[in-house]
XYZ file of C-alpha atoms in Angstrom:
338
model
C 102.973 115.505 137.351
C 105.002 113.326 135.307
C 109.014 113.950 136.469
C 110.368 112.985 133.213
C 112.419 115.615 131.890
C 112.757 116.233 127.716
C 116.646 114.406 126.673
C 119.588 117.362 126.149
C 119.688 119.426 123.031
C 122.241 117.079 120.623
C 123.642 118.937 117.522
C 123.785 115.020 115.904
C 121.454 112.215 116.300
C 122.290 109.913 114.828
C 125.080 111.651 112.057
C 121.586 113.928 110.523
C 122.147 117.076 112.188
C 120.064 120.175 112.205
C 121.419 121.941 109.049
C 120.421 118.236 107.270
C 116.602 119.054 108.049
C 116.571 122.351 107.380
C 118.427 120.802 103.810
C 115.382 117.840 103.391
C 112.848 120.477 104.639
C 113.783 122.394 101.618
C 115.034 119.740 99.278
C 111.271 118.250 99.574
C 109.217 121.756 99.389
C 111.109 121.883 95.901
C 110.162 118.228 95.111
C 106.904 119.428 95.985
C 106.399 122.195 94.200
C 108.179 120.679 90.090
C 105.212 118.147 91.283
C 102.462 120.686 90.693
C 103.993 120.714 87.033
C 103.490 116.402 86.106
C 99.339 115.828 84.981
C 97.825 115.272 82.122
C 97.157 119.207 81.307
C 100.939 119.932 81.783
C 101.992 123.366 83.296
C 105.555 124.138 82.552
C 107.507 124.507 85.466
C 108.344 128.101 84.246
C 105.234 129.286 84.665
C 104.429 128.215 87.949
C 106.006 131.484 89.366
C 102.839 133.944 87.638
C 100.525 131.179 85.649
C 98.016 132.734 83.039
C 94.415 132.785 84.556
C 92.738 129.254 83.149
C 97.146 127.461 84.496
C 95.636 129.625 87.793
C 92.399 128.234 88.112
C 93.663 124.522 87.823
C 96.755 125.617 90.375
C 94.423 126.939 92.957
C 91.274 123.947 93.017
C 93.329 121.099 91.683
C 97.266 120.821 92.162
C 97.954 122.243 94.831
C 95.066 121.035 97.297
C 96.390 117.391 95.474
C 100.055 118.577 96.793
C 99.369 119.630 100.425
C 96.642 116.486 100.852
C 99.832 114.596 99.830
C 101.965 115.843 101.906
C 100.070 116.332 105.060
C 98.636 112.358 104.388
C 102.361 110.656 104.100
C 103.003 113.237 107.056
C 100.801 111.424 109.743
C 100.467 108.200 108.599
C 104.521 107.734 109.193
C 103.550 109.567 112.492
C 101.002 107.692 113.407
C 103.139 104.044 112.524
C 105.948 105.946 114.984
C 103.619 106.586 117.694
C 101.986 103.476 118.109
C 104.758 101.114 117.420
C 106.380 103.088 120.363
C 103.458 102.791 122.474
C 102.649 98.806 121.606
C 106.498 98.090 121.965
C 106.558 96.524 118.650
C 107.736 97.716 114.647
C 105.708 95.682 113.131
C 101.966 97.775 114.561
C 100.569 100.484 112.380
C 97.648 101.799 111.477
C 96.909 98.559 108.119
C 98.185 96.261 110.774
C 96.197 96.418 113.597
C 92.842 97.396 111.766
C 92.976 101.104 113.019
C 92.872 101.346 109.520
C 90.200 99.065 108.677
C 87.885 100.268 111.248
C 88.331 103.590 109.625
C 87.306 102.440 106.425
C 83.895 100.413 108.537
C 83.146 104.332 109.912
C 82.971 105.226 106.857
C 80.603 102.793 105.124
C 78.387 103.227 108.400
C 78.309 107.113 108.109
C 77.377 106.750 104.493
C 74.325 104.142 106.025
C 73.404 105.595 108.600
C 73.249 110.103 108.202
C 72.904 109.671 103.980
C 73.627 113.041 102.950
C 76.440 113.418 105.531
C 79.030 115.838 105.842
C 82.924 115.322 105.046
C 83.460 116.242 109.046
C 80.324 113.844 110.651
C 81.797 111.160 107.871
C 84.726 111.522 110.091
C 84.362 111.350 113.328
C 82.326 108.410 112.903
C 84.961 107.840 110.784
C 87.415 108.356 114.130
C 85.516 106.640 116.791
C 85.281 103.442 114.881
C 88.669 103.469 114.105
C 89.691 104.268 118.106
C 87.626 101.388 118.744
C 88.677 99.188 116.630
C 92.457 100.392 117.721
C 91.864 99.689 121.441
C 90.080 96.269 120.028
C 93.528 95.337 119.011
C 95.303 96.337 122.048
C 93.484 94.198 124.335
C 94.541 91.717 122.099
C 98.080 92.147 122.326
C 97.762 92.312 125.946
C 95.908 89.130 125.907
C 99.053 87.469 124.078
C 101.437 84.953 125.680
C 103.968 86.064 123.496
C 104.957 88.807 121.825
C 107.023 87.615 118.824
C 106.809 91.373 116.311
C 106.492 89.033 113.643
C 103.862 86.572 115.141
C 102.310 90.328 116.699
C 102.232 91.520 112.822
C 100.323 88.785 111.755
C 97.409 88.879 113.959
C 97.164 92.301 113.959
C 96.388 91.562 109.822
C 93.792 88.816 110.418
C 92.441 91.154 112.974
C 92.358 93.704 110.360
C 91.104 91.328 108.019
C 88.090 90.179 109.947
C 87.033 93.397 110.302
C 87.598 94.637 106.522
C 85.637 91.024 105.534
C 82.697 92.191 107.737
C 82.247 95.777 105.847
C 83.033 94.267 103.204
C 79.597 91.836 103.293
C 77.823 94.783 104.359
C 78.674 96.898 101.485
C 78.211 93.779 99.347
C 74.506 94.158 101.231
C 73.998 97.758 99.840
C 75.723 97.766 96.813
C 78.650 100.101 98.045
C 81.769 98.013 96.717
C 81.920 100.776 94.436
C 82.885 103.214 97.190
C 84.559 100.759 99.285
C 87.013 100.217 96.584
C 87.527 104.578 97.111
C 88.092 103.992 101.128
C 90.357 101.291 100.055
C 92.362 102.560 97.409
C 94.426 105.640 98.341
C 94.166 108.294 95.778
C 94.726 111.759 95.813
C 92.491 112.300 92.141
C 89.139 113.816 93.770
C 92.266 115.796 97.137
C 90.109 119.104 95.536
C 89.310 122.786 96.753
C 86.989 122.079 99.278
C 87.081 119.317 99.919
C 90.910 118.273 101.689
C 90.553 121.001 104.301
C 89.581 118.394 106.709
C 93.238 116.963 106.807
C 94.431 120.030 108.523
C 93.596 118.132 111.239
C 96.235 116.268 111.453
C 98.822 119.275 111.978
C 96.941 119.806 115.029
C 96.898 116.649 116.619
C 100.745 116.180 114.723
C 101.158 118.866 117.441
C 99.698 116.778 120.403
C 101.946 113.945 119.792
C 105.090 115.766 119.291
C 104.509 117.510 122.601
C 103.731 113.423 124.170
C 106.782 113.276 122.725
C 109.144 112.093 125.342
C 106.929 110.089 127.495
C 105.215 108.283 124.576
C 109.253 107.141 124.818
C 108.862 106.238 128.304
C 105.729 104.193 128.114
C 107.901 102.479 124.893
C 109.841 101.244 128.259
C 107.387 99.223 130.029
C 104.120 100.239 133.290
C 106.480 100.067 135.661
C 109.977 102.193 133.924
C 106.827 104.918 133.265
C 105.122 104.283 136.739
C 108.629 105.220 137.971
C 109.531 107.863 136.636
C 105.567 109.756 137.223
C 104.184 108.955 134.173
C 101.112 108.295 133.619
C 101.254 104.157 131.666
C 97.366 104.452 131.142
C 96.543 108.621 130.131
C 99.485 108.212 127.857
C 99.300 104.899 126.468
C 95.338 106.446 125.831
C 96.224 109.952 124.317
C 99.112 107.987 122.011
C 95.577 106.054 120.221
C 94.037 108.627 119.944
C 96.485 110.746 118.312
C 97.123 106.937 116.019
C 92.995 107.053 115.444
C 92.037 110.790 114.907
C 95.406 111.025 112.239
C 94.680 107.799 110.194
C 90.730 107.821 109.695
C 90.795 111.536 109.031
C 92.902 109.985 106.147
C 91.030 107.405 105.017
C 87.914 110.094 105.264
C 89.535 112.345 102.535
C 92.017 109.761 100.436
C 91.536 106.721 101.106
C 94.007 104.189 102.662
C 97.743 103.846 101.236
C 99.142 100.377 103.272
C 102.559 99.519 105.341
C 102.800 103.408 105.275
C 102.806 103.485 108.711
C 104.229 100.380 108.970
C 107.854 100.861 106.931
C 108.904 105.137 107.753
C 109.516 104.574 110.783
C 111.196 101.213 110.905
C 113.212 102.645 108.374
C 113.582 105.869 110.366
C 114.568 104.094 113.357
C 117.008 101.976 112.140
C 118.948 104.911 111.453
C 118.100 107.309 114.167
C 117.022 104.584 117.702
C 113.948 105.015 119.112
C 113.446 108.217 120.450
C 110.232 110.017 119.518
C 110.798 112.746 119.762
C 114.143 113.759 117.832
C 112.856 110.730 114.968
C 109.700 112.501 114.287
C 110.296 115.410 112.497
C 112.777 113.601 109.879
C 109.354 110.590 109.918
C 106.998 113.267 108.703
C 109.198 114.443 106.635
C 110.061 111.152 104.733
C 106.669 109.994 105.034
C 105.381 112.929 103.169
C 108.381 112.362 100.826
C 108.118 108.412 100.280
C 103.673 109.418 99.478
C 105.140 111.972 96.950
C 107.961 110.246 94.499
C 104.234 107.368 94.549
C 102.796 109.846 93.530
C 104.345 111.143 90.876
C 105.402 107.133 90.026
C 101.880 106.424 89.453
C 100.810 110.257 87.368
C 103.938 109.179 84.957
C 104.034 105.234 85.016
C 100.842 104.901 82.217
C 100.611 108.861 81.663
C 98.305 109.924 80.747
C 96.583 107.711 82.797
C 96.827 106.913 87.062
C 97.535 104.952 89.059
C 96.013 104.856 92.240
C 99.148 106.646 95.371
C 97.435 103.297 97.517
C 99.007 100.860 94.616
C 102.467 102.437 94.479
C 102.726 102.551 98.247
C 100.800 98.731 98.730
C 104.080 97.335 96.102
C 106.957 99.126 97.656
C 105.629 98.781 101.294
C 104.871 94.631 101.004
C 108.630 94.665 99.522
C 110.422 97.085 102.621
C 108.061 94.942 105.216
C 109.286 91.416 103.435
C 112.838 92.308 103.862
C 111.687 93.315 107.430
C 110.813 90.416 108.628
C 113.407 88.738 106.564
C 116.375 90.609 108.675
C 114.485 90.190 111.733
C 114.723 86.768 111.734
C 117.958 86.631 110.862
C 118.840 88.784 113.404
C 117.129 86.342 115.685
C 118.728 83.162 114.518
C 122.425 85.049 114.651
C 121.376 85.767 118.215
C 119.715 82.120 119.075
């Protein structure tokens, strides 16, 4: 049994008070509500509270499931990135820079080939299993690296994911599945409809598990010896974290596809403002991730209206710019220290 005690509650964490979270949650809810009106077939905002039968059909079948998918996917990938960064002690590790996302896509491809006509649940199980294997593979590489410079680790993770992605493309090419591969590799919520998006609710359950273990993730992020001295089972908590990350990433990939850099940039920006304590930053990270994906989705729908740019493309462009900024900031900090 761990002797770790949770930190005392504080009214302020990095300048963020409890009422700030309440206001942010309400603001996100209002923004999500207003986003229901944005689409090729517009629904006036005044009609959202009392829609006609035709409008309600459109809302219940497509618009509401889409918004719920956006919020859950954004929060899940951001929280997954936060947990992964803490347990690996590296701020540039995330599902998209450790091969987890690419392994999940490979799992979806394997499910498509091995179980024709498979259910969404069967696909998700295989994707989670392969994503878990890919994540453990990256962690093995990480432990064998003599130098764990954050930037070098990120590059190694990207190359590792590239190898998995290349193998996936090769198999897909052989089986004439490249078009499906493009769908899984580019996150889009256009197909998030009633009867298709429900598996995403799994990330809420897994998110609760992540929050329960939040204090232990923080301690594990301080190193094996430190965690052991506090009575925390380093290996067990590490494995729990990797399972949480893999389940979240794979579930999002199966339902909506990959959203690059999301799990990297959101936790880093939140940590810059609030520090590295997982329990305190996790709710803010989830809200920020959901808000970021919602903004990317609305931008993708209006930038070339009536055509739609996939969320993965918009998030990838913004995320790449923020990633470069983070790399330059880290490099500048090292030069200043040197």
